[in-house]
Coordinates of N, CA and C in Angstrom, one line a residue:
X1 N 1.0 -1.4 0.0 CA 0.3 0.1 0.1 C 0.8 0.8 0.0
X2 N 0.5 2.6 -0.3 CA 1.2 3.6 -0.8 C 2.3 3.9 -1.7
X3 N 1.8 2.9 -3.0 CA 2.5 3.0 -3.7 C 3.5 4.0 -4.3
X4 N 1.6 5.3 -4.3 CA 1.5 6.4 -5.4 C 1.0 7.5 -4.0
X5 N 1.6 7.0 -3.4 CA 1.5 8.6 -2.6 C 1.6 9.8 -2.8
X6 N 0.7 10.9 -2.4 CA 1.0 11.7 -3.0 C 1.4 12.2 -4.7
X7 N 0.5 11.1 -5.5 CA 0.4 10.9 -7.2 C -0.7 11.6 -7.4
X8 N -0.5 11.7 -8.7 CA -1.7 12.0 -9.1 C -1.6 11.2 -10.3
X9 N -3.3 10.8 -10.9 CA -2.7 9.5 -12.5 C -4.3 10.5 -13.4
X10 N -4.1 10.1 -14.5 CA -5.5 10.8 -15.3 C -5.4 9.4 -16.0
X11 N -6.2 8.6 -16.2 CA -6.7 7.4 -16.9 C -7.5 7.5 -18.0
X12 N -7.2 7.7 -19.4 CA -8.0 7.2 -20.3 C -8.9 6.0 -20.8
X13 N -10.3 6.2 -20.4 CA -10.5 5.1 -20.8 C -11.3 4.0 -19.2
X14 N -11.5 4.9 -18.2 CA -10.8 4.6 -17.7 C -12.4 4.0 -17.5
X15 N -13.8 4.3 -17.8 CA -14.6 3.6 -17.2 C -15.0 2.5 -17.5
X16 N -14.6 1.8 -17.9 CA -14.5 0.4 -17.5 C -13.3 -0.5 -18.4
X17 N -12.9 -2.1 -18.1 CA -11.7 -2.6 -18.3 C -11.0 -2.8 -18.1
X18 N -10.0 -2.8 -18.6 CA -8.7 -2.4 -17.6 C -8.5 -1.0 -17.3
X19 N -9.4 -0.6 -17.9 CA -8.6 1.4 -17.2 C -9.5 0.8 -16.0
X20 N -11.0 1.0 -15.5 CA -11.3 0.9 -14.5 C -10.4 0.0 -13.7
X21 N -9.9 -1.1 -13.8 CA -9.1 -1.6 -13.1 C -7.9 -0.3 -12.9
X22 N -7.5 -0.2 -13.2 CA -6.0 0.5 -13.2 C -6.1 1.8 -11.9
X23 N -7.6 2.3 -12.7 CA -8.2 3.5 -12.0 C -8.6 2.9 -10.3
X24 N -8.9 1.8 -9.7 CA -9.0 1.6 -8.8 C -7.8 1.0 -8.2
X25 N -6.9 0.4 -8.8 CA -6.0 0.3 -8.3 C -4.8 1.5 -7.8
X26 N -4.9 2.3 -8.6 CA -4.0 3.6 -8.0 C -4.4 4.4 -7.2
X27 N -6.2 4.1 -6.8 CA -6.2 4.9 -6.0 C -5.7 4.2 -4.9
X28 N -5.9 2.5 -4.7 CA -6.4 1.9 -3.5 C -4.6 2.5 -3.0
X29 N -3.8 2.9 -3.4 CA -2.5 2.6 -3.7 C -1.3 4.2 -3.4
X30 N -2.6 4.7 -2.8 CA -2.3 6.5 -2.0 C -2.5 7.8 -3.3
X31 N -2.5 7.3 -4.7 CA -3.1 8.2 -5.9 C -4.3 9.0 -5.8
X32 N -4.1 10.0 -6.4 CA -5.8 11.1 -6.6 C -5.7 10.2 -7.7
X33 N -7.5 9.8 -8.8 CA -7.5 9.6 -10.3 C -8.3 10.1 -10.3
X34 N -7.6 10.8 -12.2 CA -9.1 11.3 -12.7 C -9.3 9.9 -13.8
X35 N -10.9 9.7 -13.4 CA -11.3 8.9 -14.3 C -11.6 9.8 -15.4
X36 N -10.6 8.9 -17.0 CA -11.6 9.8 -18.1 C -12.3 9.6 -19.1
X37 N -13.5 9.1 -19.3 CA -14.1 8.6 -20.9 C -14.7 8.7 -21.3
X38 N -15.5 8.5 -22.2 CA -16.7 9.2 -22.9 C -18.2 8.3 -22.9
X39 N -17.5 7.7 -22.2 CA -18.5 7.0 -21.4 C -19.2 7.6 -19.6
X40 N -20.0 8.4 -19.9 CA -20.3 9.7 -18.7 C -20.6 8.9 -17.4
X41 N -21.7 8.2 -17.6 CA -22.2 7.4 -16.5 C -21.9 6.7 -16.0
X42 N -21.4 5.8 -17.2 CA -20.1 4.4 -16.2 C -18.5 4.7 -15.7
X43 N -18.1 5.9 -15.8 CA -16.8 6.6 -15.5 C -17.3 7.5 -14.1
X44 N -18.6 8.6 -14.0 CA -18.9 8.7 -12.7 C -19.5 8.1 -11.9
X45 N -19.7 6.9 -12.5 CA -19.8 5.9 -10.8 C -18.8 4.9 -10.6
X46 N -17.9 5.6 -11.4 CA -16.6 3.9 -11.2 C -15.9 5.2 -10.1
X47 N -16.1 7.0 -10.3 CA -15.4 7.5 -9.5 C -15.9 7.6 -8.2
X48 N -17.6 8.0 -8.2 CA -17.7 7.9 -7.0 C -17.7 7.1 -6.2
X49 N -17.2 5.1 -6.4 CA -17.2 4.5 -6.3 C -16.3 4.0 -5.7
X50 N -15.0 4.9 -5.9 CA -13.8 5.3 -5.3 C -13.8 5.9 -4.1
X51 N -14.2 7.3 -4.9 CA -14.4 7.4 -3.2 C -14.2 9.3 -3.6
X52 N -13.3 9.7 -2.7 CA -13.2 11.5 -3.6 C -11.7 11.4 -3.4
X53 N -10.6 10.0 -3.0 CA -9.3 10.6 -4.0 C -9.7 10.5 -5.7
X54 N -11.1 10.7 -6.1 CA -11.1 9.7 -7.8 C -11.6 11.4 -8.0
X55 N -11.9 11.5 -8.7 CA -13.0 12.7 -9.9 C -12.8 12.1 -11.1
X56 N -14.2 12.4 -12.2 CA -14.8 12.0 -13.4 C -14.2 13.2 -14.3
X57 N -14.4 12.8 -15.4 CA -13.9 14.1 -16.2 C -14.6 13.7 -18.1
X58 N -15.9 13.9 -18.8 CA -15.8 13.7 -19.9 C -14.6 14.0 -20.9
X59 N -14.0 12.7 -21.3 CA -12.7 13.1 -22.4 C -12.6 11.9 -23.8
X60 N -13.1 12.3 -25.3 CA -13.0 12.2 -26.0 C -11.6 11.6 -26.6
X61 N -10.3 10.9 -26.3 CA -9.3 11.2 -26.8 C -9.1 11.8 -28.1
X62 N -9.6 11.7 -29.5 CA -9.4 12.1 -30.6 C -9.6 13.9 -30.7
X63 N -9.7 14.1 -29.3 CA -10.2 15.3 -29.5 C -9.2 16.8 -29.3
X64 N -8.8 17.3 -29.9 CA -7.3 18.5 -28.6 C -8.5 19.1 -27.6
X65 N -9.5 19.6 -27.8 CA -9.6 20.5 -26.8 C -10.3 19.2 -25.6
X66 N -10.8 18.6 -25.9 CA -10.9 18.1 -24.6 C -10.4 17.3 -23.9
X67 N -9.5 17.1 -24.6 CA -7.1 17.2 -23.9 C -7.0 18.2 -22.7
X68 N -7.2 19.3 -23.7 CA -7.1 20.8 -23.0 C -7.9 20.9 -21.9
X69 N -9.5 20.6 -21.9 CA -9.7 20.7 -20.7 C -9.8 19.6 -19.8
X70 N -9.1 18.2 -20.1 CA -9.0 17.4 -19.0 C -7.8 18.2 -18.2
X71 N -6.3 18.1 -18.3 CA -5.1 18.6 -18.5 C -5.9 20.4 -16.9
X72 N -6.7 21.0 -18.3 CA -7.0 21.8 -16.9 C -8.3 21.2 -15.8
X73 N -8.7 20.3 -16.2 CA -9.2 20.9 -14.5 C -8.7 18.9 -13.9
X74 N -7.8 18.7 -14.6 CA -6.5 18.1 -13.2 C -6.1 19.0 -12.6
X75 N -5.6 19.3 -13.3 CA -5.2 20.5 -12.6 C -5.3 21.3 -11.3
X76 N -6.7 21.8 -11.5 CA -7.4 22.4 -11.0 C -8.1 21.4 -9.7
X77 N -8.7 20.4 -10.1 CA -8.8 19.7 -8.9 C -8.9 19.3 -8.7
X78 N -6.7 18.6 -9.2 CA -6.5 17.4 -8.2 C -4.3 17.8 -7.9
X79 N -4.1 19.3 -8.6 CA -3.1 20.1 -8.1 C -1.9 20.1 -9.6
X80 N -1.9 19.3 -9.7 CA -0.4 18.7 -10.6 C -1.1 17.0 -11.3
X81 N 0.4 16.7 -12.2 CA 0.5 15.3 -12.7 C 1.0 15.0 -12.9
X82 N 1.1 13.1 -12.4 CA 2.4 12.1 -12.1 C 2.9 11.6 -12.9
X83 N 0.6 11.0 -13.9 CA 0.9 9.9 -14.5 C -0.2 9.6 -15.2
X84 N 0.6 9.4 -16.5 CA -0.7 9.9 -17.5 C -1.2 8.1 -18.6
X85 N -2.6 7.1 -18.0 CA -2.1 6.0 -18.7 C -3.2 7.0 -20.0
X86 N -2.8 6.1 -20.8 CA -3.2 6.0 -22.0 C -4.0 5.2 -22.9
X87 N -5.4 4.5 -21.9 CA -5.8 2.9 -22.3 C -6.3 3.2 -23.2
X88 N -7.5 4.1 -23.3 CA -8.5 3.9 -23.6 C -8.2 3.6 -25.1
X89 N -9.1 2.8 -26.0 CA -8.9 2.0 -27.4 C -10.6 1.5 -27.9
X90 N -9.9 0.8 -29.4 CA -11.2 0.2 -30.0 C -10.6 -0.3 -31.0
X91 N -11.1 -1.7 -31.0 CA -10.4 -2.5 -32.3 C -11.8 -3.0 -32.9
X92 N -11.3 -3.0 -34.4 CA -12.5 -3.2 -35.5 C -11.8 -4.1 -36.4
X93 N -12.6 -5.8 -36.5 CA -12.2 -6.8 -37.2 C -12.5 -7.1 -38.9
X94 N -11.6 -6.8 -39.6 CA -12.2 -7.5 -41.1 C -10.9 -7.5 -42.1
X95 N -11.0 -8.5 -42.7 CA -9.9 -9.1 -43.7 C -9.5 -7.4 -44.2
X96 N -8.0 -7.6 -44.3 CA -7.6 -6.4 -45.3 C -8.3 -5.7 -46.9
X97 N -8.9 -6.6 -47.4 CA -9.2 -6.4 -48.8 C -11.1 -6.1 -48.5
X98 N -11.7 -6.2 -47.1 CA -12.6 -5.6 -47.5 C -12.8 -4.4 -46.1
X99 N -11.8 -3.8 -45.6 CA -11.6 -3.1 -44.1 C -12.2 -1.6 -45.3
X100 N -12.5 -0.6 -44.9 CA -13.1 0.5 -45.2 C -11.7 1.4 -44.8
X101 N -11.9 2.6 -45.4 CA -11.3 3.5 -45.2 C -12.2 4.8 -43.7
X102 N -13.4 4.2 -43.5 CA -13.5 4.9 -42.8 C -13.3 4.6 -41.1
X103 N -13.3 2.7 -41.0 CA -13.1 2.2 -39.9 C -11.4 2.1 -40.1
X104 N -10.9 2.3 -40.4 CA -9.3 2.4 -40.8 C -9.1 3.6 -39.8
X105 N -9.6 4.8 -40.6 CA -9.2 5.8 -39.5 C -10.0 5.8 -38.2
X106 N -11.4 4.6 -38.2 CA -11.6 5.6 -37.0 C -11.2 4.5 -35.3
X107 N -10.7 3.1 -36.1 CA -9.4 2.6 -34.8 C -8.3 3.1 -35.1
X108 N -7.7 3.6 -35.9 CA -6.1 5.1 -35.8 C -6.6 6.4 -35.3
X109 N -7.8 6.9 -35.2 CA -8.4 8.1 -34.2 C -7.8 7.4 -33.2
X110 N -8.4 6.5 -32.8 CA -9.0 6.5 -31.3 C -7.2 6.5 -31.0
X111 N -7.0 5.0 -31.4 CA -5.6 4.0 -30.3 C -4.0 5.4 -30.7
X112 N -3.9 5.5 -32.3 CA -3.0 6.2 -32.7 C -3.1 7.9 -32.2
X113 N -4.0 8.8 -33.0 CA -3.8 10.5 -32.4 C -3.8 10.1 -31.3
X114 N -4.7 9.5 -30.2 CA -5.5 9.8 -29.4 C -4.3 9.6 -28.0
X115 N -3.2 8.3 -28.6 CA -2.3 8.5 -27.7 C -0.6 9.9 -28.0
X116 N -0.8 10.1 -29.0 CA -0.9 11.1 -29.7 C -0.9 12.4 -28.5
X117 N -1.9 12.5 -29.0 CA -2.6 13.7 -28.0 C -2.1 13.8 -26.9
X118 N -2.5 12.8 -26.1 CA -2.3 12.6 -24.9 C -0.8 13.0 -24.1
X119 N -0.4 12.3 -25.0 CA 1.4 12.6 -24.0 C 1.7 13.5 -24.4
X120 N 1.4 14.4 -25.5 CA 1.8 16.5 -25.8 C 1.0 17.1 -24.4
X121 N 0.1 16.6 -24.4 CA -0.6 17.7 -23.4 C -0.6 17.0 -22.1
X122 N 0.6 16.4 -21.9 CA 1.4 16.1 -20.6 C 2.1 16.5 -20.1
X123 N 3.3 17.0 -21.2 CA 3.9 17.3 -21.2 C 4.3 18.9 -20.3
X124 N 3.2 19.5 -20.4 CA 3.9 20.5 -19.5 C 3.0 20.4 -18.4
X125 N 2.1 19.9 -17.7 CA 1.7 20.0 -16.7 C 2.8 19.1 -15.8
X126 N 3.0 17.9 -16.4 CA 4.7 16.8 -15.8 C 5.6 18.2 -15.4
X127 N 6.2 18.2 -16.3 CA 6.9 19.4 -16.2 C 6.8 20.2 -15.3
X128 N 5.8 21.0 -15.2 CA 5.8 21.3 -14.1 C 5.8 20.5 -12.6
X129 N 5.2 19.7 -12.9 CA 5.3 19.3 -11.4 C 6.6 18.8 -11.1
X130 N 7.5 18.2 -12.0 CA 9.3 18.1 -11.9 C 9.1 16.7 -12.7
X131 N 8.7 16.0 -13.0 CA 8.6 15.2 -14.0 C 7.8 14.2 -13.7
X132 N 7.3 12.8 -14.3 CA 6.3 12.2 -14.5 C 6.1 10.7 -14.8
X133 N 5.2 10.2 -15.1 CA 5.3 8.6 -15.9 C 4.2 8.8 -17.2
X134 N 4.7 8.2 -17.8 CA 3.8 8.2 -19.3 C 3.5 6.2 -19.5
X135 N 2.0 6.0 -19.5 CA 2.2 4.7 -19.9 C 1.2 4.3 -20.2
X136 N 1.8 4.3 -22.1 CA 0.4 3.5 -23.5 C 0.6 2.5 -23.2
X137 N -0.8 2.0 -23.4 CA -0.8 0.9 -23.3 C -1.0 0.2 -24.9
X138 N -0.5 0.1 -25.7 CA -0.7 -1.5 -26.5 C -1.2 -2.3 -26.7
X139 N -0.1 -3.7 -26.9 CA -0.3 -4.8 -26.9 C 0.0 -5.7 -28.1
X140 N -0.3 -6.9 -27.6 CA 0.6 -7.7 -28.3 C 0.5 -8.3 -29.9
X141 N -0.2 -6.8 -30.2 CA -0.8 -6.6 -32.1 C -0.1 -5.7 -32.0
X142 N 0.8 -4.7 -30.8 CA 2.0 -4.0 -31.5 C 3.7 -4.7 -31.3
X143 N 3.0 -6.1 -31.4 CA 4.4 -7.0 -31.6 C 4.6 -7.9 -32.5
X144 N 3.7 -8.3 -32.7 CA 3.0 -8.8 -33.6 C 2.5 -9.2 -35.2
X145 N 2.2 -9.5 -36.0 CA 0.9 -9.7 -36.1 C -0.1 -10.3 -36.4
X146 N -1.3 -10.6 -37.0 CA -2.9 -10.8 -36.9 C -4.0 -10.8 -38.3
X147 N -4.1 -12.1 -37.8 CA -5.6 -11.6 -39.4 C -6.4 -10.9 -39.0
X148 N -6.9 -10.5 -40.0 CA -8.4 -9.5 -39.8 C -8.2 -8.1 -38.8
X149 N -6.9 -7.1 -39.1 CA -6.7 -6.6 -37.9 C -5.7 -5.8 -37.9
X150 N -5.7 -5.3 -39.4 CA -4.2 -4.1 -40.0 C -4.6 -3.1 -39.8
X151 N -6.3 -2.3 -38.9 CA -6.6 -1.0 -38.4 C -6.0 -1.1 -36.5
X152 N -6.0 -2.0 -36.4 CA -5.6 -2.0 -35.1 C -3.7 -2.5 -34.8
X153 N -4.1 -3.4 -35.5 CA -2.3 -3.3 -36.1 C -1.1 -2.1 -36.1
X154 N -1.4 -1.9 -37.2 CA -1.5 -0.2 -37.2 C -0.7 0.7 -35.9
X155 N -2.8 0.4 -35.9 CA -1.8 2.0 -34.5 C -1.7 1.7 -33.1
X156 N -1.1 0.0 -32.9 CA -1.0 -0.5 -31.6 C 1.2 -0.6 -32.5
X157 N 1.1 -0.9 -33.2 CA 3.2 -0.8 -33.9 C 2.9 0.7 -33.3
X158 N 2.3 1.8 -33.5 CA 2.4 2.9 -33.7 C 2.6 3.5 -32.0
X159 N 1.7 3.9 -31.9 CA 2.0 3.8 -30.3 C 3.2 3.0 -29.5
X160 N 4.3 1.4 -30.3 CA 5.2 1.5 -29.7 C 5.5 2.1 -30.3
X161 N 5.9 2.8 -31.4 CA 7.5 3.7 -32.1 C 7.4 4.5 -31.1
X162 N 6.1 5.3 -31.3 CA 5.8 6.7 -30.9 C 6.3 6.9 -28.6
X163 N 6.0 6.1 -27.9 CA 6.6 5.8 -27.2 C 8.2 5.7 -27.1
X164 N 9.4 5.7 -27.2 CA 10.4 5.3 -27.8 C 10.3 7.0 -28.2
X165 N 10.2 7.0 -29.3 CA 10.5 8.9 -29.6 C 10.5 9.9 -27.9
X166 N 9.2 9.9 -27.8 CA 8.7 10.2 -26.4 C 9.4 10.3 -24.9
X167 N 9.9 9.0 -25.1 CA 11.0 8.5 -23.9 C 11.8 9.6 -24.5
X168 N 12.4 8.9 -25.0 CA 14.2 10.1 -25.6 C 13.8 11.0 -26.0
X169 N 12.6 12.6 -26.1 CA 12.7 13.5 -26.0 C 12.4 14.1 -24.6
X170 N 11.5 13.4 -24.0 CA 11.1 13.7 -22.7 C 11.9 13.4 -21.1
X171 N 13.0 13.1 -21.9 CA 14.3 12.1 -20.5 C 14.6 13.4 -19.5
X172 N 15.3 14.2 -20.9 CA 15.2 15.3 -20.0 C 14.8 16.1 -18.5
X173 N 13.3 15.9 -19.0 CA 12.1 16.7 -18.4 C 11.9 16.0 -17.8
X174 N 12.4 14.8 -17.1 CA 12.1 13.2 -16.3 C 10.9 12.8 -16.0
X175 N 10.9 13.4 -17.4 CA 9.3 12.1 -17.5 C 9.5 10.6 -18.4
X176 N 9.7 9.5 -18.3 CA 9.2 8.6 -18.3 C 8.2 8.2 -19.1
X177 N 8.3 7.2 -20.7 CA 7.6 7.2 -21.7 C 8.1 5.6 -21.7
X178 N 6.7 4.1 -21.1 CA 6.6 3.4 -21.8 C 5.5 3.0 -22.4
X179 N 5.3 1.3 -22.6 CA 4.1 0.5 -22.9 C 4.4 -0.7 -22.7
X180 N 2.6 -1.2 -22.4 CA 2.3 -2.1 -22.1 C 1.7 -2.6 -23.4
X181 N 2.2 -3.9 -23.3 CA 1.7 -5.1 -24.3 C 0.6 -6.1 -23.9
X182 N -0.4 -6.1 -23.7 CA -1.7 -6.7 -23.0 C -1.4 -8.2 -23.8
X183 N -2.0 -8.9 -23.5 CA -2.2 -10.2 -25.1 C -3.9 -10.4 -24.3
X184 N -4.6 -11.8 -24.4 CA -5.2 -12.0 -24.6 C -5.8 -11.0 -23.5
X185 N -7.0 -10.2 -22.6 CA -7.2 -9.8 -21.5 C -8.7 -10.0 -21.3
X186 N -9.5 -10.4 -20.3 CA -11.4 -10.7 -20.1 C -12.1 -9.5 -19.7
X187 N -12.1 -8.7 -21.4 CA -12.5 -7.1 -21.2 C -13.5 -7.5 -22.5
X188 N -14.2 -6.6 -22.5 CA -15.4 -6.6 -24.0 C -14.7 -6.7 -25.5
X189 N -13.2 -6.1 -25.0 CA -12.9 -5.9 -26.4 C -11.8 -7.1 -27.1
X190 N -11.7 -7.8 -26.1 CA -11.2 -9.4 -26.4 C -12.1 -10.5 -27.5
X191 N -13.0 -9.5 -27.4 CA -13.6 -9.9 -29.0 C -14.7 -9.9 -29.7
X192 N -14.7 -9.4 -30.5 CA -16.4 -8.5 -31.7 C -16.7 -9.1 -31.8
X193 N -16.4 -11.1 -31.9 CA -17.7 -11.9 -32.2 C -19.0 -12.0 -30.9
X194 N -18.2 -11.8 -30.1 CA -19.4 -12.6 -29.1 C -20.3 -11.5 -28.5
X195 N -21.2 -11.2 -28.0 CA -22.1 -9.9 -27.6 C -22.3 -9.9 -26.1
X196 N -22.0 -11.1 -24.8 CA -22.3 -10.7 -23.2 C -20.9 -10.5 -23.0
X197 N -20.9 -10.4 -21.7 CA -18.9 -10.5 -21.4 C -19.1 -12.3 -20.6
X198 N -19.7 -13.0 -20.5 CA -19.6 -14.4 -20.4 C -19.1 -14.5 -22.0
X199 N -20.1 -14.9 -23.0 CA -18.9 -15.2 -23.3 C -18.1 -14.4 -24.5
X200 N -17.8 -13.1 -24.0 CA -16.2 -12.8 -24.5 C -15.1 -13.5 -24.0
X201 N -15.4 -13.7 -22.3 CA -14.2 -14.3 -21.3 C -14.5 -16.0 -21.8
X202 N -15.6 -16.4 -22.0 CA -15.5 -17.8 -22.8 C -14.3 -17.8 -24.5
X203 N -14.8 -17.3 -24.6 CA -13.5 -17.4 -26.6 C -11.9 -17.0 -25.9
X204 N -12.0 -16.1 -24.9 CA -11.2 -16.1 -24.4 C -10.7 -17.2 -24.2
X205 N -10.5 -17.4 -22.9 CA -10.3 -19.2 -22.5 C -10.1 -19.9 -24.1
X206 N -10.2 -19.8 -24.3 CA -10.8 -21.8 -26.0 C -9.7 -20.3 -26.3
X207 N -9.5 -19.4 -27.0 CA -8.6 -19.0 -27.8 C -7.0 -18.9 -26.5
X208 N -7.3 -18.9 -26.1 CA -6.2 -18.9 -24.9 C -5.0 -20.0 -24.7
X209 N -6.1 -20.9 -24.4 CA -5.9 -21.7 -24.3 C -5.1 -22.8 -24.9
X210 N -5.0 -22.7 -26.4 CA -4.7 -23.4 -27.8 C -3.5 -22.5 -27.6
X211 N -3.5 -21.1 -27.5 CA -2.4 -19.5 -28.4 C -1.4 -19.3 -27.1
X212 N -1.5 -19.3 -25.9 CA -0.5 -19.4 -25.1 C -0.4 -20.1 -24.2
X213 N 1.5 -20.4 -23.6 CA 1.7 -21.1 -23.0 C 1.0 -21.5 -21.5
X214 N 0.9 -20.5 -21.1 CA 0.0 -20.6 -20.4 C -0.9 -21.1 -19.8
X215 N -1.9 -21.3 -20.6 CA -3.3 -21.6 -20.7 C -4.5 -21.2 -20.7
X216 N -4.3 -20.1 -20.6 CA -5.4 -18.9 -20.3 C -5.2 -17.3 -20.2
X217 N -6.0 -16.9 -20.2 CA -6.2 -15.6 -20.7 C -6.3 -14.6 -19.4
X218 N -5.3 -14.0 -19.6 CA -5.8 -12.5 -18.0 C -6.2 -12.2 -17.6
X219 N -6.4 -11.8 -16.8 CA -7.3 -10.8 -15.9 C -7.0 -9.1 -16.3
X220 N -7.9 -8.3 -15.9 CA -7.6 -7.0 -15.8 C -6.4 -6.5 -15.2
X221 N -6.9 -6.3 -14.0 CA -5.7 -6.5 -12.8 C -4.3 -6.9 -12.7
X222 N -4.0 -7.7 -13.8 CA -2.6 -7.7 -13.6 C -1.9 -7.4 -14.4
X223 N -2.9 -6.7 -15.1 CA -2.1 -5.4 -16.3 C -2.0 -4.1 -15.3
X224 N -2.9 -4.1 -14.1 CA -2.6 -2.9 -13.8 C -1.4 -3.3 -12.6
X225 N -1.3 -4.3 -12.4 CA -0.1 -4.8 -11.2 C 1.4 -4.2 -12.6
X226 N 1.1 -4.3 -13.6 CA 2.2 -4.5 -13.7 C 2.5 -2.7 -14.7
X227 N 1.2 -1.8 -14.3 CA 1.2 -1.0 -14.7 C 1.0 -0.2 -13.7
X228 N 1.2 -0.2 -12.9 CA 0.9 0.4 -11.1 C 3.1 0.0 -10.6
X229 N 3.7 -1.0 -11.4 CA 4.7 -1.0 -11.2 C 5.5 0.5 -12.0
X230 N 5.0 0.9 -13.3 CA 5.6 1.7 -14.2 C 5.2 3.4 -13.6
X231 N 4.1 3.0 -13.8 CA 3.4 4.5 -12.5 C 4.6 4.7 -11.2
X232 N 4.3 4.0 -10.1 CA 5.5 4.8 -9.6 C 7.1 4.5 -9.8
X233 N 8.0 4.9 -9.0 CA 9.1 5.6 -8.4 C 10.2 4.3 -8.4
X234 N 9.2 2.3 -8.7 CA 10.1 1.7 -8.4 C 10.9 1.5 -10.2
X235 N 10.2 2.1 -10.4 CA 10.9 1.8 -12.2 C 11.6 3.0 -12.7
X236 N 11.8 3.2 -11.9 CA 13.2 4.8 -12.4 C 13.4 5.1 -13.1
X237 N 14.3 4.1 -13.7 CA 15.3 3.5 -14.7 C 14.5 3.2 -15.5
X238 N 13.2 3.0 -15.6 CA 13.0 2.9 -17.2 C 12.2 3.6 -18.2
X239 N 12.8 3.5 -19.3 CA 11.8 4.4 -20.8 C 12.4 4.2 -21.6
X240 N 11.4 4.2 -22.4 CA 11.1 3.8 -23.3 C 11.0 2.6 -23.8
X241 N 10.5 1.5 -23.0 CA 10.8 -0.4 -23.2 C 9.1 -0.4 -23.2
X242 N 9.7 -1.5 -23.8 CA 7.5 -1.9 -24.2 C 7.9 -3.3 -22.9
X243 N 6.4 -3.7 -22.4 CA 6.5 -4.6 -21.5 C 5.4 -5.5 -21.5
X244 N 5.9 -6.6 -22.1 CA 4.2 -7.3 -22.2 C 4.2 -8.5 -21.1
X245 N 3.1 -9.1 -21.4 CA 1.8 -9.3 -20.1 C 1.2 -10.5 -21.0
X246 N 1.6 -11.7 -21.6 CA 0.4 -12.2 -22.0 C 1.1 -13.4 -22.7
X247 N 1.2 -14.1 -21.3 CA 1.0 -15.5 -20.9 C 2.1 -16.5 -21.9
X248 N 2.4 -15.7 -22.1 CA 3.8 -16.3 -23.3 C 4.2 -16.4 -24.8
X249 N 2.1 -15.9 -25.2 CA 2.4 -16.0 -26.5 C 3.3 -15.1 -27.5
X250 N 4.0 -14.8 -27.0 CA 5.1 -13.2 -28.4 C 6.4 -14.0 -28.8
X251 N 5.9 -14.9 -27.1 CA 7.7 -15.9 -26.5 C 8.0 -17.0 -27.8
X252 N 6.7 -17.7 -28.7 CA 6.6 -18.7 -29.7 C 5.0 -18.6 -29.7
X253 N 4.9 -18.5 -31.5 CA 3.6 -17.9 -32.3 C 3.7 -20.0 -33.2
X254 N 3.0 -21.1 -33.1 CA 2.3 -21.2 -32.1 C 2.9 -21.9 -30.9
X255 N 2.0 -22.2 -30.1 CA 2.3 -22.8 -29.3 C 2.9 -23.7 -29.4
X256 N 3.8 -24.3 -28.9 CA 4.5 -25.7 -30.0 C 4.1 -27.0 -29.2
X257 N 3.4 -26.7 -27.9 CA 2.3 -27.4 -26.9 C 0.9 -27.9 -27.9
X258 N 0.9 -27.5 -28.6 CA -0.8 -27.5 -28.9 C -0.9 -27.5 -30.1
X259 N -2.0 -28.5 -30.8 CA -2.0 -28.8 -32.0 C -2.9 -27.5 -32.7
X260 N -2.4 -26.6 -33.5 CA -3.9 -25.8 -33.8 C -4.5 -26.5 -34.6
X261 N -6.2 -25.9 -34.5 CA -7.2 -26.2 -35.1 C -7.2 -25.5 -35.9

């Protein structure tokens, strides 16, 4: 407990899934947290449930004016900014030949442009706070290719590259920048074919058992604990790196211990 005492964090996409998990763990470890999302009712409910150390802010990560308002709000309400988690993301699946330009742009606007705008917006307040940690949530799809996910792959590889460039540019300001690359995690975004959380989780468990050496999907809290390490001073010499949490998926493909279906 207390690993983030006296720190302030802004988490985009904080209303549900991994984002909500990050917010809850950071607050439990002593941080004040801004839960930022386009899902106003869900985000406000998360902040209220966390308690007095959390506030909600509407944030569409593709809009410069929303980022400016979020930064103004975090400085006004919480006094500083030490941690930014660029967590908001979407995925749309289609074969390359059928992928529309509109779908491609929609995914890259949120996943890639949103991360760029977030990092850029954080530089001034973090510099004023004496430094900070930016954590960009990429994916194993920022490490390898995968069928039918051209737009998602493009955005997540871009996040990995932007992370390294930002780390080089901002190190002298005391701002560290790293990326996290989750594997198959039990959230709504884990499967575009399933309708309910139960169906999503079942799909992920079956796929993970076949493709990941550890034989299971991950929980959001497992990624949050990695984010906590990067947000805390325990990772003070880590910047410009990618941190993978995927049950061993990227160690070898396909899993040599399983016969692919």
